Coordinates of C-alpha atoms in Angstrom, one line a residue:
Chain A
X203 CA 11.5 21.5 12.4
X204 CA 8.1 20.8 11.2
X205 CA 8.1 22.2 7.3
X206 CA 8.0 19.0 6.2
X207 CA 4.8 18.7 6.6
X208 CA 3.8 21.1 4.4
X209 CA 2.0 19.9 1.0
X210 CA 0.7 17.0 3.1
X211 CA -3.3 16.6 3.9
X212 CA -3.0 15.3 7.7
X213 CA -6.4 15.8 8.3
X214 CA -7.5 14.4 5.5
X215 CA -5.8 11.5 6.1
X216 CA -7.2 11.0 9.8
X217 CA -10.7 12.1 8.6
X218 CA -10.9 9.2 6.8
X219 CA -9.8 6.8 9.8
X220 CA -12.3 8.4 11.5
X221 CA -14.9 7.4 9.1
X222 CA -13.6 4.2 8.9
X223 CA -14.1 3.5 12.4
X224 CA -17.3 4.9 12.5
X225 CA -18.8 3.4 9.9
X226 CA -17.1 0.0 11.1
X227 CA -17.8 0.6 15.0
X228 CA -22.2 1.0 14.0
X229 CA -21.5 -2.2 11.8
X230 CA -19.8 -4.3 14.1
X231 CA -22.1 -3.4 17.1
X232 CA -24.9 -4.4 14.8
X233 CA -23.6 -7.3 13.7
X234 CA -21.8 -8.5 16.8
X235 CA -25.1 -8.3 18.8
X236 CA -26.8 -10.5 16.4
X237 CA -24.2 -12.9 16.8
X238 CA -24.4 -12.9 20.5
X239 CA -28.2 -13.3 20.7
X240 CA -27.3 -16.0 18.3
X241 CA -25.0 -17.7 20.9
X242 CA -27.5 -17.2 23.6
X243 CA -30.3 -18.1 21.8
X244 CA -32.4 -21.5 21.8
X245 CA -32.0 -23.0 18.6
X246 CA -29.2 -25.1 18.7
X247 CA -27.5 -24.7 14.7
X248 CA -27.4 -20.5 15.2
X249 CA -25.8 -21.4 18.6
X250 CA -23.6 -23.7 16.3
X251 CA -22.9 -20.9 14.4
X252 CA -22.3 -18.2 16.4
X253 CA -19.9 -20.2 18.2
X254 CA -17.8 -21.2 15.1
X255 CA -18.0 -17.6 13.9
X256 CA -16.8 -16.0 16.9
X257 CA -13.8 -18.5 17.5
X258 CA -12.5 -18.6 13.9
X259 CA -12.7 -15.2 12.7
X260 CA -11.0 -13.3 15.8
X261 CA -7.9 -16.0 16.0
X262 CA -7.6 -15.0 11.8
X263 CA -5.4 -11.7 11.8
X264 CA -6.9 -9.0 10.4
X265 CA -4.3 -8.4 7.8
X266 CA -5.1 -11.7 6.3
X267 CA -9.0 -10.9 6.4
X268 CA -8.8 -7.4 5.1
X269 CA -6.1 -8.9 2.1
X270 CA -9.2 -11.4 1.6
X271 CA -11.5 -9.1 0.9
X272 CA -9.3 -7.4 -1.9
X273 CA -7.7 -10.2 -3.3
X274 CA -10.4 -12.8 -3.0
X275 CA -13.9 -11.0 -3.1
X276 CA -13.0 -8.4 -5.1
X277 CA -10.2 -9.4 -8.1
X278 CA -11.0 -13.4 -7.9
X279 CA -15.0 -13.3 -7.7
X280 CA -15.6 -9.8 -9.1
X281 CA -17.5 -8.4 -6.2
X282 CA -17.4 -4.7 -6.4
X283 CA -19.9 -3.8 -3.2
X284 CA -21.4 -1.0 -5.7
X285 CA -18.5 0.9 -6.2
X286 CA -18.2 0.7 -9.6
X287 CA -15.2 0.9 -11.4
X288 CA -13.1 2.9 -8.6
X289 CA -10.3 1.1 -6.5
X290 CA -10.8 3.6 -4.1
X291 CA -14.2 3.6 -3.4
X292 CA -14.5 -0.3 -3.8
X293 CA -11.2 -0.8 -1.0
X294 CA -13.0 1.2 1.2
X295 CA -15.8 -0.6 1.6
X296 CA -14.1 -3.5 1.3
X297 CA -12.0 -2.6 4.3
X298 CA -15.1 -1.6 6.3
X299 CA -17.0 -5.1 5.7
X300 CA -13.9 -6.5 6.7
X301 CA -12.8 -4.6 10.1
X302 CA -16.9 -5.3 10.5
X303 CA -16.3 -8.9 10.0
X304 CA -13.7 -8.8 12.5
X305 CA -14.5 -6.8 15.3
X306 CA -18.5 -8.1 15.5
X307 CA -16.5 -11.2 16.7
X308 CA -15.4 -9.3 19.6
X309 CA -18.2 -7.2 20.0
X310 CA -20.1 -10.4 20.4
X311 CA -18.1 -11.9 23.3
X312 CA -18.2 -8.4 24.9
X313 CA -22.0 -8.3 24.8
X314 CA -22.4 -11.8 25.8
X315 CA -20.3 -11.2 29.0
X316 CA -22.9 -8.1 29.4
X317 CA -25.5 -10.6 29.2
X318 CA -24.1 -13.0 31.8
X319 CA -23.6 -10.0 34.5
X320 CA -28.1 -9.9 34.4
X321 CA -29.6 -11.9 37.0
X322 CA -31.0 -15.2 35.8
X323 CA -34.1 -14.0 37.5
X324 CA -34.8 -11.2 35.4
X325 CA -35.3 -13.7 32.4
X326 CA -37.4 -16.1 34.3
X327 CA -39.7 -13.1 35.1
X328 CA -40.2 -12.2 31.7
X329 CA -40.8 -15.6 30.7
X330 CA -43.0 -16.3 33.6
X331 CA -45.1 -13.1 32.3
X332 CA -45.3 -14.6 28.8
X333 CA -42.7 -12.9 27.0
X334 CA -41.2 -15.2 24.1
X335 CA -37.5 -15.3 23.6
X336 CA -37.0 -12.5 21.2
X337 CA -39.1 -10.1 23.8
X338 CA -36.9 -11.2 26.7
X339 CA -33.8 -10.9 24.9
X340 CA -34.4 -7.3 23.9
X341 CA -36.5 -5.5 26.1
X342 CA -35.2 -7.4 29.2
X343 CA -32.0 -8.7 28.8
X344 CA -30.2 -6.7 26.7
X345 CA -30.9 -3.7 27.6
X346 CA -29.4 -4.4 31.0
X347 CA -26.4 -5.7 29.4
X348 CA -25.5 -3.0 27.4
X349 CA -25.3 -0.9 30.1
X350 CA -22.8 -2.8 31.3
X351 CA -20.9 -3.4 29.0
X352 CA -20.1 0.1 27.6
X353 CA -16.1 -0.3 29.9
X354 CA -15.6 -3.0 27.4
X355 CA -17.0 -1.8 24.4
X356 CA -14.9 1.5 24.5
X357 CA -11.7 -0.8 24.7
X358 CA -13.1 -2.8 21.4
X359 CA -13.6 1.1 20.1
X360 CA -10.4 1.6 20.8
X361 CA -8.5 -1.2 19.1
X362 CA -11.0 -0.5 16.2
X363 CA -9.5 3.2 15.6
X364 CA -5.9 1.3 15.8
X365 CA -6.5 -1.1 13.8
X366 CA -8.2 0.5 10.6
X367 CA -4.6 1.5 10.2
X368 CA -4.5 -2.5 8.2
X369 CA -6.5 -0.8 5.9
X370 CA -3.2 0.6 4.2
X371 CA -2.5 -3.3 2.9
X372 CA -5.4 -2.4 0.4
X373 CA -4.5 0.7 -0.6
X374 CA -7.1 2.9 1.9
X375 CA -5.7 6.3 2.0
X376 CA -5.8 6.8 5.7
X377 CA -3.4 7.5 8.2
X378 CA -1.0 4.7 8.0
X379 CA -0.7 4.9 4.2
X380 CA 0.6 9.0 4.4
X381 CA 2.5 7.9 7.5
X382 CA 4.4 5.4 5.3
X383 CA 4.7 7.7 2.1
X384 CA 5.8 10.3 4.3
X385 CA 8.3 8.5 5.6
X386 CA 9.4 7.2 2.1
X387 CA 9.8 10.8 1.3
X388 CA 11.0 13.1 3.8
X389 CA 13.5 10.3 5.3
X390 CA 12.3 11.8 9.1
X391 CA 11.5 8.1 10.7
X392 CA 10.9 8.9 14.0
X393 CA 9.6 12.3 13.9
X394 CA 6.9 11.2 11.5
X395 CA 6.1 8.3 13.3
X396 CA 5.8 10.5 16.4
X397 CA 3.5 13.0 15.0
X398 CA 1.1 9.7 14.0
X399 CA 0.9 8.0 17.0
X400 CA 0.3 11.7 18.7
X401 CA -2.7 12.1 16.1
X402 CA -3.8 8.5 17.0
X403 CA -3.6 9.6 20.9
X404 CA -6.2 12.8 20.0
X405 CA -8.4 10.0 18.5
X406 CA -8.6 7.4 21.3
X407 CA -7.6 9.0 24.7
X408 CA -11.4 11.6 24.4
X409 CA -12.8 8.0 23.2
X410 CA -11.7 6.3 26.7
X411 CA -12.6 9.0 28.6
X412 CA -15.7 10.3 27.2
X413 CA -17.3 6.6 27.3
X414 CA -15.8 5.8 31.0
X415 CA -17.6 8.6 32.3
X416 CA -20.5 7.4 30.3
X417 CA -20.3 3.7 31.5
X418 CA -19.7 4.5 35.2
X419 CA -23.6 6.9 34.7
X420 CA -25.2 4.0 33.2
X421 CA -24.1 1.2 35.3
X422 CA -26.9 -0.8 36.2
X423 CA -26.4 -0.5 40.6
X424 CA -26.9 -3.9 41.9
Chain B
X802 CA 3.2 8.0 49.5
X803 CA 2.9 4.6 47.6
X804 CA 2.1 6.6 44.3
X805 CA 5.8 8.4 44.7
X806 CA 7.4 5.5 45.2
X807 CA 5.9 4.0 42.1
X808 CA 7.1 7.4 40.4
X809 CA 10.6 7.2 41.6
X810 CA 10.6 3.2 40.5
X811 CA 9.3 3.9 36.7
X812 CA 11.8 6.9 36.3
X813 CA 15.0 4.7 37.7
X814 CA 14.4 2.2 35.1
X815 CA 13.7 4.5 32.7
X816 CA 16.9 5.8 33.2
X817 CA 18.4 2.5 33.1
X818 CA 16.9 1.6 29.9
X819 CA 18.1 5.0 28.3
X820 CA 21.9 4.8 29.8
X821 CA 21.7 0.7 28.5
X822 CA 20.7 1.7 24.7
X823 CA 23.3 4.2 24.5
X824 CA 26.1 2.0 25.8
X825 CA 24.6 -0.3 23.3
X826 CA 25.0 1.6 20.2
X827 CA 28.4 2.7 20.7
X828 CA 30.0 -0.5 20.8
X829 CA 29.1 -1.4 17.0
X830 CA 31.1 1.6 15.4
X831 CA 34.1 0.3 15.0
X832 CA 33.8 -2.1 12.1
X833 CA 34.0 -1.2 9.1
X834 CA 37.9 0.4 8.0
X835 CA 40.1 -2.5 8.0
X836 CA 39.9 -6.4 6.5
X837 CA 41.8 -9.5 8.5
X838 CA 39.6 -11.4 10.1
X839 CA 37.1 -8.8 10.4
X840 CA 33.7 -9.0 9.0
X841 CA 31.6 -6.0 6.8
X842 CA 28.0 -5.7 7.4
X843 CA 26.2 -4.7 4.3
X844 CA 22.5 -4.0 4.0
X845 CA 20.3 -5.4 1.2
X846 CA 16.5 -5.7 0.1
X847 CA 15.5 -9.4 1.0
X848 CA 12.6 -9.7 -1.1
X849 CA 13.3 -8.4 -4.4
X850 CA 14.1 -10.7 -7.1
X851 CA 16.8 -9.2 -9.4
X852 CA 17.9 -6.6 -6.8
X853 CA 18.3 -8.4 -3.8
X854 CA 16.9 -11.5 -2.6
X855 CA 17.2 -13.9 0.0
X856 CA 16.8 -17.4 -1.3
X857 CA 17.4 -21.2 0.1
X858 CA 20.5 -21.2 -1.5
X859 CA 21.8 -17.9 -0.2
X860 CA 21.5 -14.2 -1.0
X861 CA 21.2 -13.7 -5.1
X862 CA 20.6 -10.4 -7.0
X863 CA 22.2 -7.2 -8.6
X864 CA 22.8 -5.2 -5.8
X865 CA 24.1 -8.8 -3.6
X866 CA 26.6 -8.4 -6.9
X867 CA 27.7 -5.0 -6.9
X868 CA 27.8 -5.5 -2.8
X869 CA 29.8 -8.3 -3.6
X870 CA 32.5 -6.9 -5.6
X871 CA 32.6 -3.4 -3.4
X872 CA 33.2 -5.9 -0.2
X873 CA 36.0 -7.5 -2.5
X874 CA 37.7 -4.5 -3.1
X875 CA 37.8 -3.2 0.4
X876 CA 39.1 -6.0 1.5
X877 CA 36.7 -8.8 2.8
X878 CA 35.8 -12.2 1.1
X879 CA 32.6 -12.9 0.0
X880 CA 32.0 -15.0 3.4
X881 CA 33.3 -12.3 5.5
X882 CA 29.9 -10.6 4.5
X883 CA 27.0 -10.3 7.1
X884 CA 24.1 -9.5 5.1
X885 CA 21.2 -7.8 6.9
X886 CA 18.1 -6.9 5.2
X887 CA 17.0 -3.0 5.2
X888 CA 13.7 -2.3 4.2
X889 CA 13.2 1.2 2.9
X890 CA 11.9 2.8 5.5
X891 CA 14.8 1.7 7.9
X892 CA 17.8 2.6 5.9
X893 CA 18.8 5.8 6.8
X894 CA 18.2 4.8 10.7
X895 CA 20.4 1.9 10.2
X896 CA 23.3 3.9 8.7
X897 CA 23.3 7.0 11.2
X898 CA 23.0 3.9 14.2
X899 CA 26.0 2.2 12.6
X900 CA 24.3 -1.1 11.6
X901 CA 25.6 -1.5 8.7
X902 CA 28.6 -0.5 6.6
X903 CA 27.1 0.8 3.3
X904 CA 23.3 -0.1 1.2
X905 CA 22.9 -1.1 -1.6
X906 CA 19.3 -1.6 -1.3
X907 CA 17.5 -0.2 -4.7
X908 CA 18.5 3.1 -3.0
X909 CA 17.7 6.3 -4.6
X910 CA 19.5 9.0 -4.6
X911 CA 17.4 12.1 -3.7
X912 CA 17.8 15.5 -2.0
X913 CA 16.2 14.6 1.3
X914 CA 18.0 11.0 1.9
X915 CA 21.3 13.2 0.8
X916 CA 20.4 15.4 4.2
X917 CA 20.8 12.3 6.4
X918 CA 23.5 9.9 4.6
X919 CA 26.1 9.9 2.1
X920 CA 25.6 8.5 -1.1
X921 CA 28.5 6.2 -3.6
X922 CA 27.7 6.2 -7.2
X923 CA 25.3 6.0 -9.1
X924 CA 26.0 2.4 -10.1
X925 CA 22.6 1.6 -12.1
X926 CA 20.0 4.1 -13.5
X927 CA 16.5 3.0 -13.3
X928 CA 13.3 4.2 -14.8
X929 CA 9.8 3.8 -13.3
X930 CA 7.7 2.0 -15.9
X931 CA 5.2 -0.4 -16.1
X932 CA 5.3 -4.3 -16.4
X933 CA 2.0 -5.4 -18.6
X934 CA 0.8 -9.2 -20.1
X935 CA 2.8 -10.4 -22.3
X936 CA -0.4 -9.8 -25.3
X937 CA -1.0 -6.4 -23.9
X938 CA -1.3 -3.9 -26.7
X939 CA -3.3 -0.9 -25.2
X940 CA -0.4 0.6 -23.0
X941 CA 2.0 2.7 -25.6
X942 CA 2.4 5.8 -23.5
X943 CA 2.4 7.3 -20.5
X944 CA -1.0 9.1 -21.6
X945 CA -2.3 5.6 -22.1
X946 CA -2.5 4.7 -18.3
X947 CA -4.6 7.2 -17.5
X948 CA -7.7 5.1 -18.8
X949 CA -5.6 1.7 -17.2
X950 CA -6.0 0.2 -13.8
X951 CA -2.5 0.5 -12.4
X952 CA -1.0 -1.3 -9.3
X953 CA 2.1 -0.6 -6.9
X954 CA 3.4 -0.8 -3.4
X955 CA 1.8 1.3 -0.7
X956 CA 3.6 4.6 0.1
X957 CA 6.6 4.1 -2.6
X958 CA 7.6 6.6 -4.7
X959 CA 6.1 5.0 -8.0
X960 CA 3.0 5.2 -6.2
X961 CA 2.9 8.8 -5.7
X962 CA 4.7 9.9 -8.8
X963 CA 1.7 8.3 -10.8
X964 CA -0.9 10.5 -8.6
X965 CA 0.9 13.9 -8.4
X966 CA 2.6 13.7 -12.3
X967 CA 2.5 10.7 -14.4
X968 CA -0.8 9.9 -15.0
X969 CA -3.4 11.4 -12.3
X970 CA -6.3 9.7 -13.2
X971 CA -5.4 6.6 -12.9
X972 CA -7.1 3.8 -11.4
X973 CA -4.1 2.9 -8.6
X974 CA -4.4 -0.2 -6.5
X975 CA -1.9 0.0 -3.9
X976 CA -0.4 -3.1 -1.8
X977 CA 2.1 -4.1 0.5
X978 CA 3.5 -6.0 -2.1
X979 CA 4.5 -6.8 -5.2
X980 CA 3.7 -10.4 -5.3
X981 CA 0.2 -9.0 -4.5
X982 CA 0.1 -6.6 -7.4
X983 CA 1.1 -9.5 -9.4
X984 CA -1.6 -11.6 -8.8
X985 CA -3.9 -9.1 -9.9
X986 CA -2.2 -8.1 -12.9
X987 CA -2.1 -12.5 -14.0
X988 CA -5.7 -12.8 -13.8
X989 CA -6.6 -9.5 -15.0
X990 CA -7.7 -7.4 -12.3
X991 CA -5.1 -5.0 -12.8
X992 CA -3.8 -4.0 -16.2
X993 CA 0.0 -2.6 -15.1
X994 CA 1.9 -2.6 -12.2
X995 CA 4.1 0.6 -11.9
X996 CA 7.8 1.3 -10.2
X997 CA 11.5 0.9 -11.4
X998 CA 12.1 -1.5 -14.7
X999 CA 15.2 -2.8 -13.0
X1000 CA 12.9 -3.9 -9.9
X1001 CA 10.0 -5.3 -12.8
X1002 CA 12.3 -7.1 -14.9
X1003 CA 13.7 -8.7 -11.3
X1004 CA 10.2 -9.8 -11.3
X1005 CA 9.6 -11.0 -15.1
X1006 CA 13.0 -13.0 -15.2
X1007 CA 11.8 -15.5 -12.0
X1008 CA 10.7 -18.9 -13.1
X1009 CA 7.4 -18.8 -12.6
X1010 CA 7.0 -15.5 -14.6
X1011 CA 8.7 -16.1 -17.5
X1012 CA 7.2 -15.5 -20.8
X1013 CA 3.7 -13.9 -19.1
X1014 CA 4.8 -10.5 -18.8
X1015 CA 6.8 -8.2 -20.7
X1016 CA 7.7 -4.3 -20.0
X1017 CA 6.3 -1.7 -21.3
X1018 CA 9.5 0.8 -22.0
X1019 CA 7.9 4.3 -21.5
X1020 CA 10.8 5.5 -18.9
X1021 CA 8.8 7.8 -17.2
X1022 CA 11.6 8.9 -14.6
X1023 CA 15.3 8.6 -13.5
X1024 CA 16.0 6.5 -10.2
X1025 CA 20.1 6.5 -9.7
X1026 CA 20.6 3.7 -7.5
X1027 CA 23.6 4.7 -5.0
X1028 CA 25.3 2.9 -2.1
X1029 CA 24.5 4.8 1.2
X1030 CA 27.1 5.1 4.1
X1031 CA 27.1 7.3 7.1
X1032 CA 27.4 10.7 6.5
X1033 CA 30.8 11.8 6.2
X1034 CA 32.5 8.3 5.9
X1035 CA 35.9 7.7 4.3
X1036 CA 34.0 4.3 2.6
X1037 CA 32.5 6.7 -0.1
X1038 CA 36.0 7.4 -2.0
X1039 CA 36.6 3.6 -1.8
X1040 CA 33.2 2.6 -2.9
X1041 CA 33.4 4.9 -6.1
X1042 CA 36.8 4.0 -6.9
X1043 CA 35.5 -0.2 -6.6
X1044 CA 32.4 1.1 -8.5
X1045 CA 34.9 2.0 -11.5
X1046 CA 36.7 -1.0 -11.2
X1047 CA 33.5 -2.6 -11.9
X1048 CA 32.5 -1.2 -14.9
X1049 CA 35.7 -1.3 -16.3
X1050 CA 37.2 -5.0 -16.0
X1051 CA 33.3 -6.4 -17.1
X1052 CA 31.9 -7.6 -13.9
X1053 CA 29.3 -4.8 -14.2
X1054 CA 27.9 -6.0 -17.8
X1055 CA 28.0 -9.8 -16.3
X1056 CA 26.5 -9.1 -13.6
X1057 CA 23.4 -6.7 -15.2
X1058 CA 23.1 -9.6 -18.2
X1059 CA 22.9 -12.3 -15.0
X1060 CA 20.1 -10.7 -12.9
X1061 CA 17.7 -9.2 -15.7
X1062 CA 18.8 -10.9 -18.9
X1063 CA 15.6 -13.4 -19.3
X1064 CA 13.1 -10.5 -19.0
X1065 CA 14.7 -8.6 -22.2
X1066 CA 15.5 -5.9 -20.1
X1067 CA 17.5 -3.3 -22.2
X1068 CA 19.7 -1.4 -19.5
X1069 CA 21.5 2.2 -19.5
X1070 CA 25.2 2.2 -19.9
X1071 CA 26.8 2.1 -16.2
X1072 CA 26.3 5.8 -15.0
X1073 CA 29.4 7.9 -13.8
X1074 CA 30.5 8.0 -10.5
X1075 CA 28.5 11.4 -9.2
X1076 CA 26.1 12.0 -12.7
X1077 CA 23.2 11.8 -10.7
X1078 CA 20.4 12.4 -13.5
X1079 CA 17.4 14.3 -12.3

């Protein structure tokens, strides 16, 4: 029932989904949480901005963003992101900065919720004891709200690893692509399309788990 | 107690929802044999220009034509025609379900597609080659595009003929699109974009193409477009003998001259019924 499969790289495939979540998931979070201490922070044009940020690029679809990056940044301005003459190597990163792009946007809101759950008090202190913003914010603040936040982050995680599957639009050889030149060869629709979304479960279900566990240990008790 | 009767609620729907899409395809089978006031549903590409397109002014295209004429001959007017469009991917599901009639949908013939449906013709043979600007001159051969940045749609078979055979190093873009490849291939991005000449010159005979792209020839491989039906249908006999009529009383040539003629697109002779050429 399964010989089709044969002459196919599988793993291959979902090895590089995984790397494009990975490498998206340590970008966005970095990313995202600058744009939330933007949005919390005192000076009014980066609250400005972080604002606009957030709220236009998560109501853009990511097809249209990641299609951006190829068609606009990289054959209408020439911007190559160091990867030389290579379609491969340039769409890949070009798909990472875009699912970064994206997902910070929801990272942000994630975090920001994380940073609404600590206690006004626990700011005041700090400033009462003559931290300035930037000491509250991270040695106070958001250290609190990360650990609360991990429930939510894991479900950003998660739609991450599913949606890296856009990538395919620019020609990233991951999962979706071999799903869809699979099915283009072997004419076995459903079967195929089974076998991804079962390889897509192995990816996210141990994600879910792993970092529920880890979000119910770190909860700050109040 | 309240999780079993949760159970017991999610597995009687389930069981309604399984029991209502069987009913549902069974009703949809019967089309199909006879003319009258019946209608024929026929499955096309929507959004390929030469082949099989859907346009403000109705449906326009090679295969609409040889759908057209098939329908004709089996008995239904050209409004007694419900087109519905079949991507790739969908059309041997839509034939086994009983969506459609036949396909004539830039449909390959192949080995593994031959498993699942049955095939009526060949009515066109294709070859995968490359569409270039018009003052290209550094694309002669297939050799040649192994030093070119090539383009074509994600997961077809172009795609992964030029990987595994063609021309392995190539520099291959892939897209969801055609229209996408073409935008890279006018402003220079992308030197050629790869998959059937019939499907190209489609592309170089719309309006806004004309004169800014020519093909390149090299007829790398042999694509037999057939018309599917459901395996083991008695439309296959009919279709093949309308597929004759076609070629011979001229609508074939009229039609191949209407749909590709502005992009100097220099077709094969109308293949026999059943020469399938590997």
């Amino acid at each position: 029932m399964f010989d089709f499969l044969e002459g196919y790289d599988l793993l291959g495939a979902f090895w590089v989904t995984v790397q494009l979540t990975l490498l998206s998931a340590v970008g966005s979070l970095i990313w995202g949480t600058m744009l939330a201490a933007m949005r919390v922070g005192p000076v009014p044009l980066m609250r400005g901005f972080g604002a606009a940020y957030v709220n236009i690029v998560r109501n853009i679809p990511l097809t249209v963003i990641i299609l951006f990056t190829s068609l606009g940044l990289n054959q209408t301005l020439g911007i190559t992101l160091g990867g030389g003459d290579d379609f491969d190597t340039i769409n890949f990163r070009l798909a990472v900065l875009g699912l970064i792009l994206y997902t910070s946007a929801f990272v942000c809101e994630a975090i920001r919720a994380g940073i609404n759950t600590v206690p006004v008090g626990q700011a005041e202190a700090a400033r009462a004891v003559g931290l300035n913003f930037t000491q509250v914010l991270t040695l106070i603040v958001l250290p609190q709200a990360f650990r609360a936040v991990v429930g939510p982050l894991a479900n950003v995680l998660i739609a991450l690893t599913k949606n890296t599957t856009v990538a395919a639009a620019i020609g990233v050889a991951e999962a979706a692509l071999l799903m869809k030149e699979m099915i283009e060869n072997e004419a076995q629709l459903l079967l195929i399309a089974a076998i991804f979304a079962f390889g897509f479960v192995c990816l996210t279900l141990p994600t879910g788990l792993i970092l529920g566990w880890v979000g119910k240990k770190v909860a700050v008790k109040r | 107690m309240k999780l079993r009767k949760v159970t017991a609620a999610s597995a009687a729907v389930l069981a309604l929802a399984v029991t209502a899409t069987a009913c549902g395809s069974d009703d949809k089978d019967s089309g199909g044999s006879s003319g009258g006031g019946k209608t024929i549903t026929v499955g096309i590409k929507f959004d390929q220009p030469g082949i099989g397109q859907k346009t403000p002014q109705g449906y326009a295209g090679f295969d609409v034509d040889v759908a057209t004429y098939v329908a004709k001959k089996l008995g239904y007017k050209a409004d007694q025609i419900e087109w519905k469009e079949s991507k790739s991917a969908d059309r041997e599901t839509m034939l086994q379900r009983g969506d459609v009639d036949f396909i004539a949908a830039s449909y390959s013939i192949n080995p593994e597609r031959e498993k699942k449906v049955d095939f009526a013709g060949p009515y066109l043979l294709a070859h995968q080659d490359v569409l270039l600007r018009a003052d290209d001159t550094k694309i002669k051969s297939p050799a040649d595009l192994n030093k070119a940045k090539l383009c074509s749609v994600t997961g077809s078979t172009s795609a992964q003929n030029v990987k595994d055979k063609l021309a392995p190093n190539a520099n291959l873009q892939k897209y969801p699109t055609y229209s996408a490849c073409l935008s890279g291939l006018q402003n220079g991005a992308i030197d050629a974009l790869t998959t059937d000449d019939s499907i190209l010159a489609g592309y170089a005979s719309q309006d806004q193409f004309k004169g800014k792209f020519k093909l390149g020839g090299l007829k790398m491989t042999n694509e037999n477009y057939g018309i599917g039906v459901k395996k083991g249908s008695d439309l296959k006999a009919k279709i093949n003998k309308a597929l004759e009529d076609m070629v011979a009383d001229g609508s074939w040539d009229a039609a191949v001259k209407k749909n590709f003629g502005p992009a100097n697109y220099k077709s094969e002779p109308a293949p026999k019924i059943g020469d399938v050429k590997s």
